[in-house]
Amino acid sequence: MAVTIESLINGYGQLNYHALKDFVSENSLSDFTAQTPHPFLVGKALYEGELKKKIGGTLSNTSTMKFSVADLRIPPDSEAIDTATEQDSFDYSQNKELKKQKDKDDITHHVYVLRKKSHSISDADNIISIGRNGMNDIVLTDSVISNKHAQIIITNGMYFITDLNSTNGTKVNLKPVIPGSRVQLQLNATIDFGRVGFIFAHPLQLYRFIRKELLF
């Protein structure tokens, strides 16, 4: 059976970068973009390390993305098993400081996908929930992340982010997001959930960057 982007997404909404590189090496740009209709959250450590430093440039946008709410929802029979539970994923009682750093490093070296779980903390098809609770669509297992930290809302082909009164806040391009307000996300924007940072990256540009990296 052919490997798909959907099959590479784990219960955290996360793509392993090395698996993603293998996928890109074996698939065309048209195949990749057909399966990735929305921007990615690319961990800053990955972006600054394996992408930007090796290749140069930015993940800037070159075209307008079209959005369909139906593209967000993953069928229940194809969704990865969600292992992110409160009991087994967020136990910080031992080696707390080491675990904090490891969690941050793990998160910021990965790519996260805007997609809905079959059993999401939010029922709305156009809302991507982000937080530490395992029922979120994107699960960030860092202790500074609130259980219900933020949401990305898609409306009329545009992307907005709102902070859900999280403990450590959300920033877009280093500017705090006022809880309850909506800030529009532009492609290549930086998004920080507490100390955990991402780049809001266009699939076309991410594919091209990975292809260039494969040549090094």
XYZ file of N, CA and C in Angstrom:
648
model
N 0.844 -1.196 0.000
C 0.000 0.000 0.000
C 0.885 1.253 0.000
N 0.521 2.229 -0.818
C 1.326 3.442 -0.941
C 1.288 4.252 0.354
N 2.441 4.808 0.698
C 2.534 5.661 1.877
C 1.906 7.019 1.558
N 1.109 7.535 2.489
C 0.493 8.851 2.338
C 0.929 9.741 3.499
N 0.783 11.050 3.315
C 1.065 11.984 4.413
C 0.186 11.647 5.618
N -1.062 11.341 5.351
C -2.007 11.023 6.418
C -1.517 9.863 7.275
N -0.913 8.866 6.635
C -0.444 7.688 7.371
C 0.783 7.981 8.222
N 1.446 9.107 7.974
C 2.648 9.474 8.720
C 2.359 10.359 9.935
N 1.095 10.773 10.085
C 0.720 11.658 11.196
C 0.431 10.822 12.436
N 1.086 11.145 13.549
C 0.811 10.405 14.774
C -0.321 11.047 15.573
N -0.583 10.527 16.763
C -1.697 11.017 17.568
C -1.527 12.417 18.103
N -0.321 12.979 17.943
C -0.054 14.346 18.379
C -0.250 15.365 17.242
N -0.586 14.875 16.046
C -0.667 15.757 14.883
C 0.699 16.038 14.292
N 1.654 15.180 14.599
C 3.063 15.415 14.316
C 3.558 14.519 13.180
N 4.423 15.115 12.321
C 5.125 14.366 11.283
C 6.596 14.270 11.661
N 7.130 13.067 11.658
C 8.562 12.927 11.849
C 9.274 13.464 10.609
N 10.249 14.361 10.825
C 10.882 15.022 9.691
C 11.617 14.046 8.784
N 12.241 13.042 9.344
C 12.981 12.082 8.519
C 12.033 11.240 7.669
N 10.867 10.879 8.223
C 9.851 10.175 7.438
C 9.298 11.080 6.341
N 9.151 12.369 6.673
C 8.675 13.329 5.680
C 9.675 13.473 4.536
N 10.973 13.480 4.858
C 11.996 13.556 3.811
C 11.930 12.332 2.898
N 11.714 11.169 3.480
C 11.577 9.951 2.659
C 10.378 10.067 1.731
N 9.286 10.610 2.256
C 8.088 10.771 1.431
C 8.354 11.726 0.273
N 8.993 12.851 0.567
C 9.291 13.839 -0.462
C 10.223 13.260 -1.520
N 11.180 12.451 -1.113
C 12.137 11.876 -2.061
C 11.476 10.925 -3.050
N 10.309 10.390 -2.676
C 9.644 9.388 -3.504
C 8.383 9.897 -4.184
N 8.027 11.177 -3.962
C 6.779 11.699 -4.508
C 6.997 13.044 -5.182
N 6.172 13.324 -6.179
C 6.268 14.575 -6.919
C 5.665 15.726 -6.126
N 5.963 16.952 -6.570
C 5.383 18.139 -5.946
C 3.866 18.104 -6.010
N 3.310 17.711 -7.134
C 1.848 17.682 -7.274
C 1.221 16.667 -6.329
N 1.875 15.521 -6.146
C 1.362 14.520 -5.205
C 1.418 15.050 -3.771
N 2.503 15.751 -3.449
C 2.675 16.290 -2.100
C 1.631 17.360 -1.797
N 1.490 18.337 -2.682
C 0.555 19.436 -2.425
C -0.897 18.978 -2.466
N -1.185 17.921 -3.217
C -2.552 17.395 -3.249
C -2.950 16.830 -1.887
N -1.960 16.370 -1.123
C -2.225 15.784 0.192
C -2.026 16.768 1.341
N -1.558 17.967 1.036
C -1.268 18.955 2.091
C -1.921 20.292 1.745
N -3.228 20.411 1.924
C -3.947 21.621 1.513
C -3.794 22.812 2.463
N -3.107 22.622 3.588
C -2.977 23.686 4.588
C -1.519 23.905 4.958
N -1.202 25.076 5.511
C 0.165 25.317 5.990
C 0.538 24.334 7.103
N 1.838 24.178 7.302
C 2.375 23.372 8.395
C 2.852 24.276 9.526
N 2.916 23.719 10.724
C 3.661 24.334 11.819
C 5.014 23.640 11.853
N 6.053 24.351 11.419
C 7.404 23.789 11.367
C 8.166 24.268 12.597
N 8.658 23.331 13.402
C 9.399 23.687 14.607
C 10.568 24.603 14.299
N 10.755 25.623 15.141
C 11.821 26.604 14.882
C 13.206 25.969 14.856
N 13.450 24.990 15.733
C 14.766 24.352 15.752
C 15.033 23.633 14.437
N 14.014 22.997 13.894
C 14.147 22.332 12.603
C 14.377 23.353 11.498
N 13.586 24.408 11.517
C 13.693 25.451 10.490
C 15.053 26.133 10.523
N 15.494 26.526 11.713
C 16.766 27.235 11.834
C 17.957 26.309 11.609
N 17.779 25.018 11.912
C 18.893 24.087 11.796
C 18.963 23.397 10.450
N 18.056 22.454 10.225
C 18.161 21.608 9.042
C 17.715 22.298 7.762
N 16.904 23.337 7.855
C 16.426 23.981 6.642
C 17.179 25.270 6.321
N 17.012 26.275 7.150
C 17.523 27.602 6.816
C 19.040 27.639 6.730
N 19.747 27.040 7.705
C 21.200 27.120 7.722
C 21.826 26.348 6.566
N 21.224 25.235 6.193
C 21.786 24.416 5.129
C 21.478 24.958 3.744
N 20.286 25.543 3.611
C 19.811 25.889 2.282
C 19.739 27.382 2.061
N 19.464 28.154 3.125
C 19.316 29.595 2.993
C 17.907 29.968 2.575
N 17.616 31.277 2.606
C 16.302 31.742 2.189
C 15.280 31.618 3.291
N 14.007 31.727 2.912
C 12.913 31.644 3.863
C 11.828 30.764 3.311
N 10.876 30.428 4.175
C 9.716 29.646 3.751
C 8.588 30.588 3.335
N 8.918 31.574 2.541
C 7.917 32.562 2.158
C 6.929 31.985 1.154
N 5.776 32.591 1.085
C 4.700 32.124 0.229
C 4.891 32.589 -1.211
N 4.482 31.728 -2.142
C 4.511 32.114 -3.550
C 3.133 32.021 -4.190
N 2.157 31.528 -3.475
C 0.816 31.417 -4.040
C -0.201 31.422 -2.921
N -1.461 31.632 -3.275
C -2.535 31.648 -2.296
C -3.081 30.246 -2.103
N -3.273 29.852 -0.852
C -3.794 28.524 -0.566
C -5.316 28.557 -0.539
N -5.928 27.524 -1.101
C -7.370 27.393 -1.068
C -7.736 26.410 0.026
N -8.777 26.764 0.779
C -9.161 25.969 1.938
C -10.511 25.304 1.737
N -10.591 24.041 2.142
C -11.863 23.333 2.220
C -11.952 22.702 3.597
N -13.033 22.957 4.311
C -13.191 22.410 5.654
C -13.095 20.890 5.632
N -13.599 20.269 4.562
C -13.584 18.809 4.480
C -12.173 18.250 4.493
N -11.198 19.036 4.047
C -9.816 18.567 3.991
C -9.203 18.375 5.375
N -9.809 18.954 6.401
C -9.229 18.901 7.742
C -9.510 17.594 8.464
N -10.630 16.993 8.202
C -11.087 15.868 9.005
C -10.485 14.568 8.506
N -9.813 13.819 9.400
C -9.252 12.518 9.063
C -10.268 11.442 9.413
N -10.566 10.526 8.474
C -11.515 9.456 8.773
C -11.051 8.633 9.967
N -11.979 8.177 10.823
C -11.600 7.442 12.031
C -10.770 6.200 11.749
N -11.041 5.496 10.633
C -10.328 4.249 10.368
C -8.910 4.464 9.877
N -8.553 5.716 9.542
C -7.201 5.965 9.055
C -6.369 6.787 10.022
N -6.976 7.217 11.114
C -6.264 8.074 12.055
C -5.284 7.274 12.891
N -4.117 7.855 13.119
C -3.120 7.199 13.962
C -3.657 7.040 15.375
N -3.219 5.988 16.050
C -3.643 5.758 17.425
C -3.140 6.884 18.302
N -4.016 7.478 19.060
C -3.650 8.599 19.926
C -3.171 8.072 21.262
N -1.865 8.196 21.495
C -1.291 7.719 22.745
C -1.067 8.847 23.738
N -1.507 10.051 23.384
C -1.242 11.211 24.241
C -2.306 11.323 25.315
N -2.144 10.613 26.390
C -3.091 10.677 27.492
C -2.496 11.459 28.641
N -3.368 11.970 29.484
C -2.905 12.756 30.625
C -2.019 11.920 31.540
N -2.352 10.647 31.700
C -1.649 9.832 32.678
C -0.257 9.429 32.217
N -0.125 8.986 30.912
C 1.154 8.409 30.505
C 2.039 9.349 29.720
N 1.526 10.535 29.308
C 2.336 11.419 28.479
C 2.895 12.614 29.216
N 2.291 12.981 30.336
C 2.668 14.236 30.967
C 3.102 14.057 32.424
N 3.833 13.006 32.694
C 4.326 12.761 34.048
C 5.711 13.380 34.188
N 5.755 14.483 34.936
C 7.005 15.220 35.073
C 7.640 15.041 36.459
N 7.235 13.982 37.159
C 7.700 13.827 38.532
C 9.179 13.463 38.616
N 9.725 12.772 37.599
C 11.121 12.371 37.622
C 11.891 13.099 36.532
N 13.116 13.483 36.883
C 13.998 14.178 35.938
C 13.268 15.332 35.254
N 12.630 16.153 36.041
C 11.722 17.170 35.521
C 12.405 18.139 34.572
N 13.539 18.661 34.963
C 14.193 19.659 34.122
C 14.703 19.046 32.827
N 15.249 17.836 32.902
C 15.721 17.168 31.697
C 14.567 16.870 30.752
N 13.456 16.463 31.337
C 12.290 16.164 30.508
C 11.752 17.421 29.843
N 11.772 18.537 30.564
C 11.312 19.797 29.986
C 12.097 20.131 28.726
N 13.424 20.042 28.839
C 14.266 20.374 27.701
C 14.075 19.381 26.566
N 13.970 18.098 26.906
C 13.770 17.082 25.879
C 12.457 17.293 25.156
N 11.400 17.582 25.917
C 10.096 17.810 25.298
C 10.157 18.984 24.332
N 10.792 20.066 24.770
C 10.905 21.237 23.907
C 11.682 20.899 22.645
N 12.806 20.190 22.796
C 13.623 19.827 21.641
C 12.851 18.924 20.689
N 12.118 17.941 21.244
C 11.344 17.037 20.402
C 10.295 17.797 19.600
N 9.610 18.722 20.265
C 8.550 19.477 19.601
C 9.111 20.353 18.491
N 10.182 21.086 18.787
C 10.677 22.070 17.828
C 11.528 21.456 16.714
N 11.708 20.140 16.726
C 12.372 19.448 15.628
C 11.371 18.685 14.763
N 10.104 18.996 14.906
C 9.083 18.291 14.146
C 8.200 19.253 13.346
N 7.398 18.636 12.490
C 6.419 19.350 11.674
C 5.036 18.893 12.128
N 4.139 19.858 12.344
C 2.777 19.543 12.766
C 1.798 19.911 11.660
N 0.741 19.113 11.559
C -0.215 19.227 10.456
C -1.538 19.792 10.965
N -2.119 20.712 10.219
C -3.453 21.217 10.541
C -4.477 20.205 10.054
N -4.984 19.443 10.975
C -6.000 18.447 10.646
C -6.828 18.144 11.878
N -8.050 17.637 11.682
C -8.938 17.316 12.783
C -8.832 15.843 13.145
N -8.809 15.568 14.432
C -8.946 14.191 14.890
C -10.411 13.764 14.782
N -10.623 12.462 14.744
C -12.007 11.982 14.715
C -12.704 12.258 16.046
N -11.921 12.296 17.134
C -12.477 12.614 18.457
C -11.688 13.791 19.014
N -12.030 14.975 18.544
C -11.299 16.186 18.904
C -11.959 16.880 20.087
N -11.153 17.647 20.808
C -11.660 18.434 21.933
C -12.620 19.523 21.441
N -12.487 19.887 20.154
C -13.368 20.875 19.528
C -14.167 20.207 18.425
N -15.488 20.383 18.437
C -16.343 19.747 17.442
C -16.353 20.484 16.101
N -16.039 21.759 16.102
C -16.132 22.552 14.869
C -15.079 22.103 13.858
N -15.503 21.883 12.620
C -14.599 21.384 11.594
C -13.549 22.400 11.173
N -13.783 23.683 11.420
C -12.835 24.709 10.987
C -11.930 25.210 12.109
N -11.925 24.496 13.241
C -11.098 24.903 14.379
C -10.096 23.797 14.711
N -8.816 24.167 14.741
C -7.747 23.262 15.139
C -7.349 23.614 16.564
N -7.573 22.701 17.480
C -7.242 22.949 18.889
C -5.790 22.566 19.161
N -5.130 23.364 19.992
C -3.715 23.169 20.302
C -3.538 23.220 21.813
N -2.842 22.250 22.368
C -2.617 22.249 23.806
C -1.958 20.970 24.277
N -1.817 20.826 25.583
C -1.139 19.681 26.187
C -2.067 18.488 26.377
N -3.358 18.746 26.465
C -4.339 17.671 26.611
C -4.329 16.778 25.362
N -4.347 15.465 25.567
C -4.262 14.526 24.458
C -5.429 14.550 23.497
N -6.523 15.217 23.856
C -7.675 15.299 22.969
C -7.561 16.447 21.971
N -6.561 17.286 22.096
C -6.378 18.367 21.128
C -5.986 17.804 19.761
N -6.249 18.595 18.732
C -5.859 18.180 17.388
C -4.345 18.200 17.226
N -3.693 19.198 17.824
C -2.239 19.263 17.888
C -1.844 19.238 19.353
N -1.101 18.221 19.742
C -0.717 18.024 21.138
C 0.752 18.401 21.305
N 1.017 19.367 22.160
C 2.378 19.828 22.441
C 2.729 19.428 23.867
N 3.612 18.442 24.009
C 3.878 17.855 25.311
C 5.010 18.565 26.041
N 4.859 19.848 26.205
C 5.813 20.640 26.981
C 5.071 21.183 28.189
N 5.750 21.208 29.338
C 5.082 21.577 30.579
C 4.610 23.023 30.617
N 5.133 23.893 29.741
C 4.687 25.285 29.733
C 3.424 25.475 28.897
N 3.009 24.422 28.202
C 1.809 24.494 27.366
C 0.587 24.168 28.209
N -0.444 25.004 28.118
C -1.684 24.756 28.848
C -2.461 23.614 28.196
N -3.320 22.971 28.981
C -4.128 21.873 28.436
C -4.934 22.322 27.226
N -5.524 23.489 27.323
C -6.221 24.111 26.190
C -5.532 25.455 25.960
N -4.571 25.475 25.077
C -3.690 26.636 24.953
C -4.177 27.634 23.904
N -4.484 27.152 22.696
C -4.827 28.064 21.599
C -5.654 27.324 20.556
N -6.161 28.086 19.612
C -6.891 27.517 18.479
C -6.480 28.240 17.204
N -6.423 27.480 16.118
C -6.311 28.074 14.788
C -7.663 27.912 14.114
N -8.198 29.021 13.648
C -9.545 29.057 13.073
C -9.429 29.404 11.600
N -10.068 28.609 10.753
C -10.033 28.858 9.309
C -11.384 29.402 8.871
N -11.364 30.597 8.281
C -12.586 31.267 7.836
C -12.367 31.885 6.467
N -13.168 31.482 5.508
C -13.097 32.038 4.152
C -11.680 31.993 3.581
N -11.011 30.863 3.798
C -9.675 30.683 3.259
C -8.576 31.394 4.015
N -8.902 32.027 5.139
C -7.908 32.728 5.946
C -7.716 32.002 7.272
N -6.538 32.181 7.841
C -6.163 31.502 9.078
C -6.006 32.524 10.202
N -6.641 32.241 11.322
C -6.574 33.113 12.492
C -6.167 32.271 13.705
N -5.514 32.920 14.655
C -5.156 32.236 15.892
C -5.727 33.007 17.078
N -6.169 32.260 18.072
C -6.659 32.869 19.301
C -6.052 32.137 20.485
N -5.729 32.875 21.520
C -5.195 32.296 22.749
C -6.349 32.042 23.707
N -6.356 30.871 24.339
C -7.454 30.486 25.227
C -7.117 30.774 26.689
N -6.609 31.986 26.914
C -6.235 32.406 28.269
C -5.212 31.449 28.874
N -4.230 31.070 28.055
C -3.197 30.130 28.490
C -2.290 30.775 29.540
N -1.615 29.939 30.311
C -0.750 30.432 31.379
C 0.437 31.222 30.843
N 1.075 30.716 29.786
C 2.296 31.334 29.269
C 2.124 32.064 27.941
N 0.901 32.146 27.471
C 0.604 33.007 26.337
C 0.975 32.468 24.966
N 0.525 33.217 23.964
C 0.783 32.931 22.555
C 1.257 34.214 21.896
N 2.249 34.108 21.021
C 2.751 35.273 20.298
C 2.773 34.986 18.803
N 2.505 36.022 18.024
C 2.644 35.959 16.565
C 3.632 37.038 16.167
N 4.710 36.631 15.532
C 5.783 37.573 15.181
C 6.217 38.395 16.396
N 6.351 37.688 17.526
C 6.820 38.228 18.811
C 5.819 39.150 19.506
N 4.643 39.335 18.928
C 3.625 40.177 19.550
C 2.594 39.303 20.270
N 2.345 39.558 21.557
C 1.388 38.738 22.304
C -0.014 38.780 21.692
N -0.653 37.626 21.695
C -2.048 37.529 21.274
C -2.917 37.714 22.509
N -3.756 38.723 22.480
C -4.647 38.981 23.617
C -5.663 37.841 23.701
N -5.784 37.178 24.869
C -6.732 36.071 24.988
C -8.128 36.451 24.519
N -8.704 35.595 23.698
C -10.042 35.826 23.170
C -10.078 36.589 21.869
N -8.997 37.288 21.521
C -8.954 38.016 20.252
C -8.453 37.091 19.139
N -8.639 37.514 17.898
C -8.167 36.747 16.752
C -7.095 37.531 16.011
N -5.988 36.862 15.726
C -4.910 37.467 14.954
C -4.743 36.663 13.668
N -4.790 37.348 12.541
C -4.643 36.635 11.271
C -3.207 36.161 11.084
N -3.072 34.930 10.613
C -1.759 34.345 10.372
C -1.387 34.484 8.904
N -0.248 35.098 8.657
C 0.303 35.162 7.316
C 1.342 34.054 7.175
N 1.475 33.536 5.979
C 2.474 32.506 5.758
C 3.865 33.036 6.069
N 4.671 32.199 6.674
C 6.019 32.510 7.152
C 6.012 33.277 8.475
N 4.860 33.411 9.109
C 4.798 34.043 10.428
C 5.439 33.125 11.464
N 5.971 33.739 12.524
C 6.438 32.949 13.659
C 5.321 32.896 14.699
N 5.146 31.708 15.283
C 4.122 31.500 16.308
C 4.799 30.872 17.507
N 4.631 31.490 18.686
C 5.212 30.962 19.918
C 4.106 30.636 20.904
N 4.084 29.368 21.323
C 3.202 28.937 22.403
C 4.093 28.812 23.639
N 4.036 29.797 24.540
C 5.008 29.817 25.620
C 6.401 29.925 25.028
N 7.281 28.979 25.357
C 8.650 28.991 24.838
C 8.817 28.137 23.584
N 7.743 27.523 23.126
C 7.805 26.593 22.002
C 7.428 27.321 20.718
N 8.375 27.401 19.769
C 8.176 28.235 18.594
C 8.053 27.462 17.290
N 7.284 28.054 16.362
C 7.037 27.443 15.051
C 7.071 28.502 13.951
N 7.212 28.011 12.728
C 7.040 28.818 11.524
C 5.787 28.311 10.823
N 4.920 29.235 10.400
C 3.687 28.897 9.678
C 4.053 28.780 8.198
N 4.304 27.564 7.740
C 4.992 27.334 6.474
C 4.084 26.791 5.377
N 4.279 27.298 4.178
C 3.539 26.876 2.993
C 4.029 25.502 2.523
N 3.128 24.559 2.200
C 3.553 23.228 1.737
C 4.460 23.257 0.514
N 4.170 24.137 -0.432
C 4.990 24.224 -1.639
C 6.437 24.557 -1.295
N 6.617 25.539 -0.424
C 7.963 25.939 -0.051
C 8.657 24.865 0.778
N 7.921 24.222 1.679
C 8.508 23.163 2.495
C 8.988 22.022 1.607
N 8.201 21.643 0.629
C 8.593 20.579 -0.301
C 9.881 20.955 -1.030
N 9.951 22.179 -1.522
C 11.133 22.613 -2.264
C 12.375 22.659 -1.377
N 12.204 23.089 -0.138
C 13.335 23.122 0.784
C 13.846 21.716 1.062
N 12.926 20.767 1.265
C 13.336 19.397 1.549
C 14.034 18.800 0.338
N 13.501 19.063 -0.853
C 14.148 18.556 -2.068
C 15.565 19.089 -2.202
N 15.758 20.353 -1.875
C 17.102 20.938 -1.938
C 18.015 20.281 -0.908
N 17.458 20.044 0.293
C 18.256 19.427 1.343
C 18.709 18.022 0.938
N 17.857 17.307 0.227
C 18.188 15.946 -0.188
C 19.372 15.923 -1.151
N 19.653 17.049 -1.783
C 20.771 17.134 -2.721
C 22.108 17.370 -2.032
N 22.066 17.784 -0.746
C 23.298 18.091 -0.014
C 23.974 16.793 0.452
